[in-house]
PDB file of N, CA and C in Angstrom:
ATOM      1  N   UNK A  22      15.048  33.467 250.942  1.00 83.00           N
ATOM      2  CA  UNK A  22      16.395  32.954 250.941  1.00 83.00           C
ATOM      3  C   UNK A  22      16.544  31.806 249.947  1.00 83.00           C
ATOM      4  N   UNK A  23      15.529  30.948 249.852  1.00 86.00           N
ATOM      5  CA  UNK A  23      15.579  29.834 248.904  1.00 86.00           C
ATOM      6  C   UNK A  23      15.669  30.358 247.471  1.00 86.00           C
ATOM      7  N   UNK A  24      14.899  31.388 247.164  1.00 84.00           N
ATOM      8  CA  UNK A  24      14.923  31.980 245.823  1.00 84.00           C
ATOM      9  C   UNK A  24      16.290  32.574 245.516  1.00 84.00           C
ATOM     10  N   UNK A  25      16.898  33.226 246.485  1.00 86.00           N
ATOM     11  CA  UNK A  25      18.223  33.821 246.297  1.00 86.00           C
ATOM     12  C   UNK A  25      19.244  32.733 245.973  1.00 86.00           C
ATOM     13  N   UNK A  26      19.202  31.623 246.709  1.00 88.00           N
ATOM     14  CA  UNK A  26      20.132  30.515 246.447  1.00 88.00           C
ATOM     15  C   UNK A  26      19.883  29.909 245.070  1.00 88.00           C
ATOM     16  N   UNK A  27      18.615  29.800 244.698  1.00 85.00           N
ATOM     17  CA  UNK A  27      18.281  29.242 243.389  1.00 85.00           C
ATOM     18  C   UNK A  27      18.822  30.129 242.274  1.00 85.00           C
ATOM     19  N   UNK A  28      18.591  31.421 242.365  1.00 85.00           N
ATOM     20  CA  UNK A  28      19.081  32.355 241.342  1.00 85.00           C
ATOM     21  C   UNK A  28      20.607  32.347 241.304  1.00 85.00           C
ATOM     22  N   UNK A  29      21.244  32.273 242.460  1.00 87.00           N
ATOM     23  CA  UNK A  29      22.704  32.251 242.520  1.00 87.00           C
ATOM     24  C   UNK A  29      23.281  31.006 241.858  1.00 87.00           C
ATOM     25  N   UNK A  30      22.488  29.950 241.756  1.00 88.00           N
ATOM     26  CA  UNK A  30      22.966  28.717 241.122  1.00 88.00           C
ATOM     27  C   UNK A  30      22.888  28.778 239.598  1.00 88.00           C
ATOM     28  N   UNK A  31      22.212  29.775 239.057  1.00 86.00           N
ATOM     29  CA  UNK A  31      22.078  29.891 237.600  1.00 86.00           C
ATOM     30  C   UNK A  31      23.360  30.440 236.992  1.00 86.00           C
ATOM     31  N   UNK A  32      23.620  30.107 235.735  1.00 87.00           N
ATOM     32  CA  UNK A  32      24.804  30.678 235.064  1.00 87.00           C
ATOM     33  C   UNK A  32      24.700  32.206 235.016  1.00 87.00           C
ATOM     34  N   UNK A  33      25.824  32.898 235.225  1.00 89.00           N
ATOM     35  CA  UNK A  33      25.802  34.368 235.234  1.00 89.00           C
ATOM     36  C   UNK A  33      25.198  34.995 233.980  1.00 89.00           C
ATOM     37  N   UNK A  34      25.461  34.405 232.809  1.00 86.00           N
ATOM     38  CA  UNK A  34      24.906  34.981 231.577  1.00 86.00           C
ATOM     39  C   UNK A  34      23.379  34.889 231.570  1.00 86.00           C
ATOM     40  N   UNK A  35      22.832  33.825 232.157  1.00 87.00           N
ATOM     41  CA  UNK A  35      21.375  33.671 232.199  1.00 87.00           C
ATOM     42  C   UNK A  35      20.754  34.683 233.157  1.00 87.00           C
ATOM     43  N   UNK A  36      21.402  34.918 234.304  1.00 88.00           N
ATOM     44  CA  UNK A  36      20.896  35.904 235.264  1.00 88.00           C
ATOM     45  C   UNK A  36      20.913  37.296 234.639  1.00 88.00           C
ATOM     46  N   UNK A  37      21.987  37.626 233.945  1.00 87.00           N
ATOM     47  CA  UNK A  37      22.072  38.928 233.273  1.00 87.00           C
ATOM     48  C   UNK A  37      20.970  39.076 232.242  1.00 87.00           C
ATOM     49  N   UNK A  38      20.670  38.010 231.502  1.00 85.00           N
ATOM     50  CA  UNK A  38      19.617  38.059 230.485  1.00 85.00           C
ATOM     51  C   UNK A  38      18.256  38.262 231.150  1.00 85.00           C
ATOM     52  N   UNK A  39      18.020  37.562 232.243  1.00 82.00           N
ATOM     53  CA  UNK A  39      16.747  37.702 232.962  1.00 82.00           C
ATOM     54  C   UNK A  39      16.568  39.141 233.446  1.00 82.00           C
ATOM     55  N   UNK A  40      17.637  39.702 233.999  1.00 84.00           N
ATOM     56  CA  UNK A  40      17.569  41.089 234.483  1.00 84.00           C
ATOM     57  C   UNK A  40      17.265  42.054 233.341  1.00 84.00           C
ATOM     58  N   UNK A  41      17.903  41.864 232.204  1.00 83.00           N
ATOM     59  CA  UNK A  41      17.686  42.794 231.089  1.00 83.00           C
ATOM     60  C   UNK A  41      16.271  42.674 230.534  1.00 83.00           C
ATOM     61  N   UNK A  42      15.753  41.477 230.469  1.00 83.00           N
ATOM     62  CA  UNK A  42      14.392  41.290 229.948  1.00 83.00           C
ATOM     63  C   UNK A  42      13.361  41.837 230.937  1.00 83.00           C
ATOM     64  N   UNK A  43      13.667  41.759 232.217  1.00 79.00           N
ATOM     65  CA  UNK A  43      12.737  42.242 233.236  1.00 79.00           C
ATOM     66  C   UNK A  43      12.567  43.747 233.257  1.00 79.00           C
ATOM     67  N   UNK A  44      13.422  44.475 232.550  1.00 81.00           N
ATOM     68  CA  UNK A  44      13.354  45.936 232.556  1.00 81.00           C
ATOM     69  C   UNK A  44      12.941  46.496 231.192  1.00 81.00           C
ATOM     70  N   UNK A  45      12.212  45.709 230.421  1.00 82.00           N
ATOM     71  CA  UNK A  45      11.830  46.132 229.073  1.00 82.00           C
ATOM     72  C   UNK A  45      10.677  47.126 229.087  1.00 82.00           C
ATOM     73  N   UNK A  46      10.674  47.943 228.064  1.00 87.00           N
ATOM     74  CA  UNK A  46       9.572  48.870 227.833  1.00 87.00           C
ATOM     75  C   UNK A  46       9.109  48.671 226.397  1.00 87.00           C
ATOM     76  N   UNK A  47       7.907  49.068 226.107  1.00 90.00           N
ATOM     77  CA  UNK A  47       7.373  48.935 224.763  1.00 90.00           C
ATOM     78  C   UNK A  47       6.065  48.180 224.777  1.00 90.00           C
ATOM     79  N   UNK A  48       5.583  47.862 223.603  1.00 92.00           N
ATOM     80  CA  UNK A  48       4.323  47.131 223.506  1.00 92.00           C
ATOM     81  C   UNK A  48       4.543  45.679 223.939  1.00 92.00           C
ATOM     82  N   UNK A  49       3.466  44.992 224.189  1.00 91.00           N
ATOM     83  CA  UNK A  49       3.561  43.572 224.547  1.00 91.00           C
ATOM     84  C   UNK A  49       4.276  42.806 223.442  1.00 91.00           C
ATOM     85  N   UNK A  50       3.924  43.101 222.203  1.00 92.00           N
ATOM     86  CA  UNK A  50       4.536  42.408 221.070  1.00 92.00           C
ATOM     87  C   UNK A  50       6.045  42.656 221.017  1.00 92.00           C
ATOM     88  N   UNK A  51       6.455  43.905 221.247  1.00 91.00           N
ATOM     89  CA  UNK A  51       7.886  44.231 221.228  1.00 91.00           C
ATOM     90  C   UNK A  51       8.629  43.518 222.356  1.00 91.00           C
ATOM     91  N   UNK A  52       8.033  43.513 223.545  1.00 89.00           N
ATOM     92  CA  UNK A  52       8.680  42.860 224.685  1.00 89.00           C
ATOM     93  C   UNK A  52       8.772  41.352 224.481  1.00 89.00           C
ATOM     94  N   UNK A  53       7.712  40.752 223.909  1.00 91.00           N
ATOM     95  CA  UNK A  53       7.748  39.310 223.640  1.00 91.00           C
ATOM     96  C   UNK A  53       8.810  38.961 222.602  1.00 91.00           C
ATOM     97  N   UNK A  54       8.967  39.801 221.603  1.00 92.00           N
ATOM     98  CA  UNK A  54       9.989  39.566 220.579  1.00 92.00           C
ATOM     99  C   UNK A  54      11.385  39.638 221.194  1.00 92.00           C
ATOM    100  N   UNK A  55      11.617  40.607 222.071  1.00 89.00           N
ATOM    101  CA  UNK A  55      12.909  40.736 222.735  1.00 89.00           C
ATOM    102  C   UNK A  55      13.149  39.541 223.663  1.00 89.00           C
ATOM    103  N   UNK A  56      12.118  39.152 224.385  1.00 89.00           N
ATOM    104  CA  UNK A  56      12.236  37.999 225.280  1.00 89.00           C
ATOM    105  C   UNK A  56      12.561  36.729 224.480  1.00 89.00           C
ATOM    106  N   UNK A  57      11.924  36.575 223.344  1.00 92.00           N
ATOM    107  CA  UNK A  57      12.171  35.411 222.487  1.00 92.00           C
ATOM    108  C   UNK A  57      13.627  35.386 222.014  1.00 92.00           C
ATOM    109  N   UNK A  58      14.124  36.526 221.571  1.00 90.00           N
ATOM    110  CA  UNK A  58      15.527  36.601 221.129  1.00 90.00           C
ATOM    111  C   UNK A  58      16.480  36.302 222.292  1.00 90.00           C
ATOM    112  N   UNK A  59      16.138  36.794 223.478  1.00 89.00           N
ATOM    113  CA  UNK A  59      16.980  36.542 224.657  1.00 89.00           C
ATOM    114  C   UNK A  59      16.991  35.053 224.992  1.00 89.00           C
ATOM    115  N   UNK A  60      15.843  34.415 224.892  1.00 90.00           N
ATOM    116  CA  UNK A  60      15.779  32.971 225.143  1.00 90.00           C
ATOM    117  C   UNK A  60      16.661  32.220 224.155  1.00 90.00           C
ATOM    118  N   UNK A  61      16.548  32.559 222.874  1.00 93.00           N
ATOM    119  CA  UNK A  61      17.352  31.876 221.862  1.00 93.00           C
ATOM    120  C   UNK A  61      18.842  32.104 222.089  1.00 93.00           C
ATOM    121  N   UNK A  62      19.204  33.313 222.468  1.00 90.00           N
ATOM    122  CA  UNK A  62      20.610  33.619 222.738  1.00 90.00           C
ATOM    123  C   UNK A  62      21.118  32.788 223.914  1.00 90.00           C
ATOM    124  N   UNK A  63      20.321  32.683 224.953  1.00 89.00           N
ATOM    125  CA  UNK A  63      20.700  31.897 226.120  1.00 89.00           C
ATOM    126  C   UNK A  63      20.775  30.413 225.768  1.00 89.00           C
ATOM    127  N   UNK A  64      19.828  29.931 224.963  1.00 90.00           N
ATOM    128  CA  UNK A  64      19.818  28.519 224.571  1.00 90.00           C
ATOM    129  C   UNK A  64      21.010  28.155 223.695  1.00 90.00           C
ATOM    130  N   UNK A  65      21.583  29.135 223.001  1.00 92.00           N
ATOM    131  CA  UNK A  65      22.750  28.877 222.149  1.00 92.00           C
ATOM    132  C   UNK A  65      24.069  28.992 222.908  1.00 92.00           C
ATOM    133  N   UNK A  66      24.011  29.374 224.169  1.00 90.00           N
ATOM    134  CA  UNK A  66      25.228  29.519 224.968  1.00 90.00           C
ATOM    135  C   UNK A  66      25.911  28.146 225.066  1.00 90.00           C
ATOM    136  N   UNK A  67      27.240  28.112 225.069  1.00 91.00           N
ATOM    137  CA  UNK A  67      27.965  26.836 225.102  1.00 91.00           C
ATOM    138  C   UNK A  67      27.579  25.907 226.262  1.00 91.00           C
ATOM    139  N   UNK A  68      27.144  26.455 227.381  1.00 89.00           N
ATOM    140  CA  UNK A  68      26.793  25.605 228.524  1.00 89.00           C
ATOM    141  C   UNK A  68      25.349  25.114 228.496  1.00 89.00           C
ATOM    142  N   UNK A  69      24.549  25.633 227.580  1.00 90.00           N
ATOM    143  CA  UNK A  69      23.119  25.331 227.586  1.00 90.00           C
ATOM    144  C   UNK A  69      22.813  23.864 227.314  1.00 90.00           C
ATOM    145  N   UNK A  70      23.483  23.275 226.356  1.00 91.00           N
ATOM    146  CA  UNK A  70      23.194  21.895 225.982  1.00 91.00           C
ATOM    147  C   UNK A  70      23.428  20.931 227.144  1.00 91.00           C
ATOM    148  N   UNK A  71      24.556  21.083 227.826  1.00 92.00           N
ATOM    149  CA  UNK A  71      24.832  20.178 228.947  1.00 92.00           C
ATOM    150  C   UNK A  71      23.882  20.449 230.115  1.00 92.00           C
ATOM    151  N   UNK A  72      23.518  21.712 230.320  1.00 89.00           N
ATOM    152  CA  UNK A  72      22.571  22.037 231.395  1.00 89.00           C
ATOM    153  C   UNK A  72      21.195  21.439 231.109  1.00 89.00           C
ATOM    154  N   UNK A  73      20.762  21.511 229.856  1.00 89.00           N
ATOM    155  CA  UNK A  73      19.464  20.919 229.496  1.00 89.00           C
ATOM    156  C   UNK A  73      19.505  19.405 229.646  1.00 89.00           C
ATOM    157  N   UNK A  74      20.621  18.792 229.246  1.00 93.00           N
ATOM    158  CA  UNK A  74      20.765  17.341 229.383  1.00 93.00           C
ATOM    159  C   UNK A  74      20.731  16.951 230.857  1.00 93.00           C
ATOM    160  N   UNK A  75      21.450  17.686 231.697  1.00 91.00           N
ATOM    161  CA  UNK A  75      21.448  17.403 233.138  1.00 91.00           C
ATOM    162  C   UNK A  75      20.042  17.499 233.713  1.00 91.00           C
ATOM    163  N   UNK A  76      19.295  18.515 233.296  1.00 88.00           N
ATOM    164  CA  UNK A  76      17.914  18.702 233.761  1.00 88.00           C
ATOM    165  C   UNK A  76      17.050  17.500 233.372  1.00 88.00           C
ATOM    166  N   UNK A  77      17.146  17.092 232.124  1.00 91.00           N
ATOM    167  CA  UNK A  77      16.349  15.957 231.660  1.00 91.00           C
ATOM    168  C   UNK A  77      16.789  14.655 232.326  1.00 91.00           C
ATOM    169  N   UNK A  78      18.104  14.468 232.499  1.00 92.00           N
ATOM    170  CA  UNK A  78      18.612  13.270 233.175  1.00 92.00           C
ATOM    171  C   UNK A  78      18.156  13.203 234.622  1.00 92.00           C
ATOM    172  N   UNK A  79      17.919  14.355 235.236  1.00 89.00           N
ATOM    173  CA  UNK A  79      17.468  14.412 236.630  1.00 89.00           C
ATOM    174  C   UNK A  79      15.955  14.211 236.752  1.00 89.00           C
ATOM    175  N   UNK A  80      15.295  13.976 235.618  1.00 89.00           N
ATOM    176  CA  UNK A  80      13.855  13.726 235.650  1.00 89.00           C
ATOM    177  C   UNK A  80      13.003  14.915 235.255  1.00 89.00           C
ATOM    178  N   UNK A  81      13.630  15.987 234.802  1.00 87.00           N
ATOM    179  CA  UNK A  81      12.879  17.161 234.352  1.00 87.00           C
ATOM    180  C   UNK A  81      11.956  16.800 233.198  1.00 87.00           C
ATOM    181  N   UNK A  82      10.836  17.434 233.144  1.00 87.00           N
ATOM    182  CA  UNK A  82       9.802  17.243 232.133  1.00 87.00           C
ATOM    183  C   UNK A  82       9.157  15.871 232.200  1.00 87.00           C
ATOM    184  N   UNK A  83       9.151  15.291 233.377  1.00 90.00           N
ATOM    185  CA  UNK A  83       8.386  14.074 233.593  1.00 90.00           C
ATOM    186  C   UNK A  83       7.152  14.442 234.416  1.00 90.00           C
ATOM    187  N   UNK A  84       6.187  13.566 234.421  1.00 89.00           N
ATOM    188  CA  UNK A  84       4.963  13.829 235.177  1.00 89.00           C
ATOM    189  C   UNK A  84       5.276  14.054 236.655  1.00 89.00           C
ATOM    190  N   UNK A  85       6.110  13.179 237.228  1.00 89.00           N
ATOM    191  CA  UNK A  85       6.449  13.304 238.653  1.00 89.00           C
ATOM    192  C   UNK A  85       7.148  14.625 238.959  1.00 89.00           C
ATOM    193  N   UNK A  86       8.070  15.025 238.078  1.00 85.00           N
ATOM    194  CA  UNK A  86       8.766  16.292 238.279  1.00 85.00           C
ATOM    195  C   UNK A  86       7.779  17.451 238.252  1.00 85.00           C
ATOM    196  N   UNK A  87       6.901  17.449 237.268  1.00 84.00           N
ATOM    197  CA  UNK A  87       5.928  18.542 237.137  1.00 84.00           C
ATOM    198  C   UNK A  87       4.999  18.596 238.346  1.00 84.00           C
ATOM    199  N   UNK A  88       4.577  17.439 238.847  1.00 86.00           N
ATOM    200  CA  UNK A  88       3.698  17.433 240.009  1.00 86.00           C
ATOM    201  C   UNK A  88       4.418  17.900 241.274  1.00 86.00           C
ATOM    202  N   UNK A  89       5.716  17.627 241.374  1.00 85.00           N
ATOM    203  CA  UNK A  89       6.482  18.059 242.534  1.00 85.00           C
ATOM    204  C   UNK A  89       6.863  19.534 242.477  1.00 85.00           C
ATOM    205  N   UNK A  90       6.812  20.105 241.297  1.00 79.00           N
ATOM    206  CA  UNK A  90       7.166  21.507 241.110  1.00 79.00           C
ATOM    207  C   UNK A  90       6.119  22.402 241.756  1.00 79.00           C
ATOM    208  N   UNK A  91       6.539  23.543 242.334  1.00 74.00           N
ATOM    209  CA  UNK A  91       5.546  24.460 242.907  1.00 74.00           C
ATOM    210  C   UNK A  91       4.614  25.028 241.842  1.00 74.00           C
ATOM    211  N   UNK A  92       5.016  24.940 240.577  1.00 67.00           N
ATOM    212  CA  UNK A  92       4.178  25.451 239.492  1.00 67.00           C
ATOM    213  C   UNK A  92       3.253  24.386 238.928  1.00 67.00           C
ATOM    214  N   UNK A  93       3.453  23.125 239.327  1.00 61.00           N
ATOM    215  CA  UNK A  93       2.675  22.024 238.769  1.00 61.00           C
ATOM    216  C   UNK A  93       1.376  21.744 239.498  1.00 61.00           C
ATOM    217  N   UNK A  94       1.141  22.457 240.558  1.00 55.00           N
ATOM    218  CA  UNK A  94      -0.069  22.183 241.356  1.00 55.00           C
ATOM    219  C   UNK A  94      -1.155  23.163 241.041  1.00 55.00           C
TER     220      UNK A  94
END
């Protein structure tokens, strides 16, 4: 349920991009190239800059944030 709420909080264009990348076929190199293009497309979205700023202002990419993250342990 927590994961569902987290995904629901993401911008719709980002969720659509994640879904499309998750269904890729081809070589590892081809899939990585497509994933890279999808990341760049998402990062260029008009809402991306303010979302990244909000993340950093909230303490994202700090030592404490990384240690508190489920991926930082």
